[in-house]
C-alpha atoms as one frame of an Amber mdcrd trajectory, in Angstrom:
protein
  29.914 -43.499 203.439  32.069 -40.628 203.970  31.254 -36.954 203.873  33.652
 -36.294 201.215  31.422 -38.826 199.070  28.245 -36.209 199.329  30.269 -33.184
 198.909  29.274 -31.222 195.855  31.937 -31.746 192.666  31.996 -30.712 189.105
  35.130 -33.125 188.401  35.940 -36.094 190.853  39.300 -37.245 190.788  38.424
 -40.968 191.786  35.297 -43.097 191.681  34.375 -45.818 194.039  33.420 -48.994
 192.777  30.946 -51.029 195.165  31.380 -54.278 193.365  28.213 -56.025 193.717
  25.815 -54.019 196.035  24.123 -55.923 198.356  26.223 -58.725 198.320  29.200
 -57.391 199.713  29.338 -60.338 202.411  29.906 -62.830 199.593  32.082 -61.130
 197.508  35.103 -63.549 198.364  32.866 -66.249 197.646  31.721 -64.814 194.311
  35.258 -64.007 193.318  36.390 -67.658 192.793  33.963 -68.661 190.205  34.638
 -65.353 188.634  38.528 -65.907 188.925  38.015 -69.575 187.585  36.554 -68.364
 184.596  38.910 -65.571 183.949  41.584 -68.160 184.147  40.038 -70.171 181.942
  39.182 -67.776 179.394  42.926 -66.292 179.229  44.533 -69.790 178.818  41.973
 -71.025 176.261  42.160 -67.668 173.943  45.929 -68.135 174.553  45.795 -71.974
 173.164  43.741 -70.653 170.393  46.124 -68.383 169.012  49.159 -70.417 169.396
  47.446 -73.502 167.626  46.396 -71.043 164.636  49.992 -69.693 164.823  51.649
 -73.232 164.943  49.537 -75.396 162.722  49.662 -74.119 158.767  46.529 -75.566
 157.671  44.745 -73.162 159.817  46.240 -70.207 158.208  42.781 -69.589 156.469
  40.048 -66.771 157.049  37.917 -68.649 159.236  40.715 -69.025 161.670  42.002
 -65.634 161.464  38.734 -64.498 162.119  38.779 -66.613 165.202  42.075 -64.995
 166.323  40.702 -61.363 166.335  37.533 -62.942 168.459  40.441 -64.740 170.674
  42.255 -61.033 170.929  39.155 -59.435 171.571  38.089 -61.736 174.335  40.971
 -61.562 176.198  41.479 -57.269 176.149  37.844 -56.979 177.154  38.079 -59.411
 180.280  41.860 -58.153 181.321  39.987 -54.788 181.138  37.923 -55.146 183.968
  38.451 -58.576 185.751  42.059 -57.814 187.808  40.100 -54.691 189.136  37.301
 -56.163 189.983  39.055 -59.367 192.038  41.143 -56.414 193.383  37.814 -55.134
 195.005  36.438 -58.705 195.961  40.001 -59.714 197.706  41.557 -56.644 199.322
  38.472 -54.099 199.053  40.386 -51.912 196.696  37.649 -49.534 195.335  39.017
 -46.325 194.003  39.170 -45.924 190.876  41.119 -42.817 189.134  38.576 -40.805
 187.218  40.177 -41.032 183.712  41.243 -44.680 184.663  37.532 -45.055 184.697
  36.745 -43.524 181.314  39.909 -45.544 179.893  38.398 -48.803 181.146  34.808
 -47.853 180.082  36.106 -46.941 176.600  37.790 -50.500 176.366  34.804 -52.442
 177.729  32.077 -50.817 174.983  34.948 -50.181 172.082  35.793 -53.854 172.178
  32.167 -54.997 172.736  31.605 -53.403 169.396  34.398 -54.900 167.544  33.371
 -58.615 168.773  29.885 -57.876 167.368  31.677 -56.683 163.876  33.653 -59.990
 164.296  30.872 -62.114 164.488  29.450 -60.555 161.434  32.545 -61.130 159.684
  32.710 -65.011 160.629  28.899 -65.295 159.413  29.950 -63.447 156.082  32.894
 -66.106 155.636  30.306 -69.415 156.521  28.005 -67.516 154.208  30.661 -67.316
 151.032  31.986 -71.188 151.860  28.775 -72.635 152.168  26.644 -70.746 149.460
  29.503 -69.934 146.599  32.601 -72.494 147.362  33.758 -72.025 144.312  34.821
 -68.262 144.808  35.797 -68.443 148.363  39.174 -68.229 147.826  39.069 -65.353
 145.430  36.308 -63.542 147.467  38.048 -64.037 151.087  41.974 -63.184 150.041
  44.300 -62.304 152.798  44.055 -58.583 151.642  40.206 -58.695 152.176  40.532
 -60.333 155.419  42.509 -57.297 156.720  40.322 -54.503 155.080  37.748 -56.491
 157.059  39.800 -56.455 160.087  40.538 -52.943 159.788  36.809 -51.822 159.166
  35.784 -53.790 162.742  38.581 -51.903 164.956  37.910 -48.638 163.014  34.134
 -49.015 163.838  34.675 -49.849 167.039  36.980 -46.786 168.113  34.813 -44.606
 166.227  31.518 -45.604 166.988  32.511 -45.612 171.273  34.590 -42.467 171.088
  31.780 -40.401 172.178  31.417 -42.358 175.065  34.221 -40.605 177.472  33.741
 -37.125 176.109  29.818 -37.346 177.199  30.553 -38.498 180.598  33.671 -36.099
 181.113  31.723 -32.967 180.149  29.141 -33.569 182.636  29.182 -32.308 186.333
  28.993 -34.553 189.235  27.228 -33.103 192.121  25.940 -35.804 194.428  28.199
 -38.572 194.767  31.556 -40.376 193.022  29.951 -43.953 194.064  29.685 -46.470
 191.140  27.300 -49.296 192.163  28.972 -51.572 189.702  31.996 -53.396 189.781
  33.443 -52.097 186.764  33.265 -48.529 185.222  29.921 -49.422 182.967  28.813
 -46.573 180.756  24.890 -46.016 182.051  26.223 -46.723 185.460  28.402 -43.843
 185.379  26.021 -41.592 183.454  23.104 -41.801 186.069  25.872 -40.206 188.618
  25.811 -37.150 186.420  23.644 -34.180 187.257  21.041 -32.248 185.164  19.719
 -33.640 181.902  21.610 -36.931 180.700  19.288 -37.671 177.902  21.964 -37.135
 175.023  24.396 -39.814 176.631  21.336 -42.091 177.619  19.834 -42.228 174.128
  23.410 -42.355 172.286  24.351 -45.428 174.599  20.825 -46.838 173.519  21.638
 -46.077 169.579  25.077 -48.174 170.374  23.116 -50.807 171.522  20.441 -51.336
 169.242  21.820 -49.797 166.025  25.235 -51.124 166.044  24.444 -54.411 167.506
  20.985 -54.608 166.295  22.194 -53.980 162.657  24.795 -56.257 163.260  22.299
 -59.313 164.337  20.256 -58.471 161.070  23.358 -58.833 158.589  24.074 -62.351
 160.506  20.275 -63.261 160.183  20.466 -62.725 156.384  23.441 -64.195 156.041
  22.080 -67.949 158.016  18.770 -67.414 155.935  21.002 -67.872 153.031  23.318
 -70.568 154.602  20.449 -72.483 155.351  18.410 -71.798 152.072  21.350 -73.640
 150.379  21.660 -76.431 153.308  18.026 -77.348 152.549  18.655 -77.728 148.699
  21.537 -80.144 149.292  20.711 -83.650 148.113  21.115 -85.785 151.188  20.456
 -85.793 154.959  24.126 -86.510 155.500  25.374 -83.578 153.424  22.839 -81.252
 154.800  24.116 -82.209 158.477  27.897 -82.052 157.239  27.359 -78.572 155.959
  25.329 -77.390 159.102  27.968 -78.637 161.489  30.392 -76.613 160.024  28.420
 -73.488 161.295  27.514 -74.883 165.020  30.426 -73.574 166.731  29.636 -70.095
 165.095  26.061 -69.907 165.964  26.854 -71.268 169.687  29.406 -68.469 170.127
  26.702 -65.889 168.621  24.062 -66.915 170.928  26.378 -66.733 174.120  27.272
 -63.140 173.202  23.846 -61.596 171.999  21.344 -62.764 173.987  23.100 -62.276
 177.285  24.139 -58.989 175.851  20.816 -57.639 175.143  19.262 -58.778 178.068
  22.065 -56.964 180.421  21.613 -53.673 178.297  17.908 -53.620 178.179  16.787
 -54.764 181.652  19.845 -52.419 182.914  17.909 -49.629 181.201  14.286 -50.827
 181.574  14.228 -53.006 184.326  13.429 -50.761 187.365  11.618 -53.490 189.401
  14.934 -55.919 189.391  17.094 -55.727 192.569  20.370 -53.797 191.709  22.727
 -56.764 192.811  21.078 -59.146 189.929  21.681 -56.363 187.137  25.338 -56.040
 188.529  25.730 -59.796 188.866  24.268 -60.547 185.298  26.654 -58.145 183.918
  29.786 -59.163 185.782  28.688 -63.054 184.508  28.209 -61.976 181.218  31.721
 -60.271 180.347  33.546 -63.721 181.927  30.820 -65.989 180.578  31.197 -65.592
 176.598  35.598 -65.032 176.701  35.520 -68.470 178.473  32.929 -70.035 176.265
  34.318 -69.247 172.944  37.531 -71.062 173.304  35.909 -74.238 174.449  33.244
 -74.236 171.739  35.778 -73.676 168.808  38.193 -76.006 170.739  35.505 -78.902
 171.125  33.413 -78.589 167.788  36.235 -77.753 165.089  37.906 -80.675 164.406
  40.759 -79.071 163.226  41.805 -77.102 166.174  40.810 -80.026 168.576  43.251
 -82.445 166.467  45.724 -79.865 166.728  45.190 -79.897 170.404  45.296 -83.544
 170.786  48.678 -83.766 168.913  50.326 -80.998 171.083  49.253 -83.044 174.156
  50.356 -86.369 172.995  53.516 -85.203 171.844  53.834 -83.845 174.874  52.959
 -86.818 176.939  55.585 -88.984 175.071
């Protein structure tokens, strides 16, 4: 470590991203599955957007929300993975202070947006199953647009304090981030003095925003399950439940690793650092990759349109 990284400074011009501390010798090998997952995520989400755009029968609220999810996943993964891979492949560890704050903001902002989109999708399924006769009048195009605007504005406003909380702190010991991207808590821990306000606000976003979203989703699915179990036949119950299966799988792939990663990062002091960072990296890549696969495989309309697309090309 160079002496310049140990000297006192108030506002560093750059940060140094270590990648995955303790696994530097394996960075090239780790980059192979990471690059593969990123490629699948980008191609899969672009295919979802293309299919929904080209297929008029998919111009419905459920698929508009799915497009929002695809765009969010593209931005979320692209804001982190290219820099991560350049670190792994070319040892390009430096990142400008402002670029680090921008990356941090995009990561957490789009996490909050994605959580909000899952709430909107749960509401969509709730109305479609519990009150199908009013579905078209409740979820109009105007209503979908308003929900989308609310999701975006909430993400922007809730995460807006993050860069200000980081920028106002003095950094007097090191500018080395033991992470492969500018994760909020990892950067905050480099600051001198009392960081309790920054830490508590980060915890507030994790528990209150995502926690409330999980409560709203749970309430929606309680109503959905009550309606499903009141149906007269087993076939009707299974068919109706099948319309929610892709959404449930996507929710589980998003919330369970997110809560595990956030809580272990704050409270798992006995967990090795490389495990923290590796889990955070995998989480950033897994659900953007899984979402188009889940919806592509389990949503009949998308699956049929995709098969027709490749069939026509093959003829």
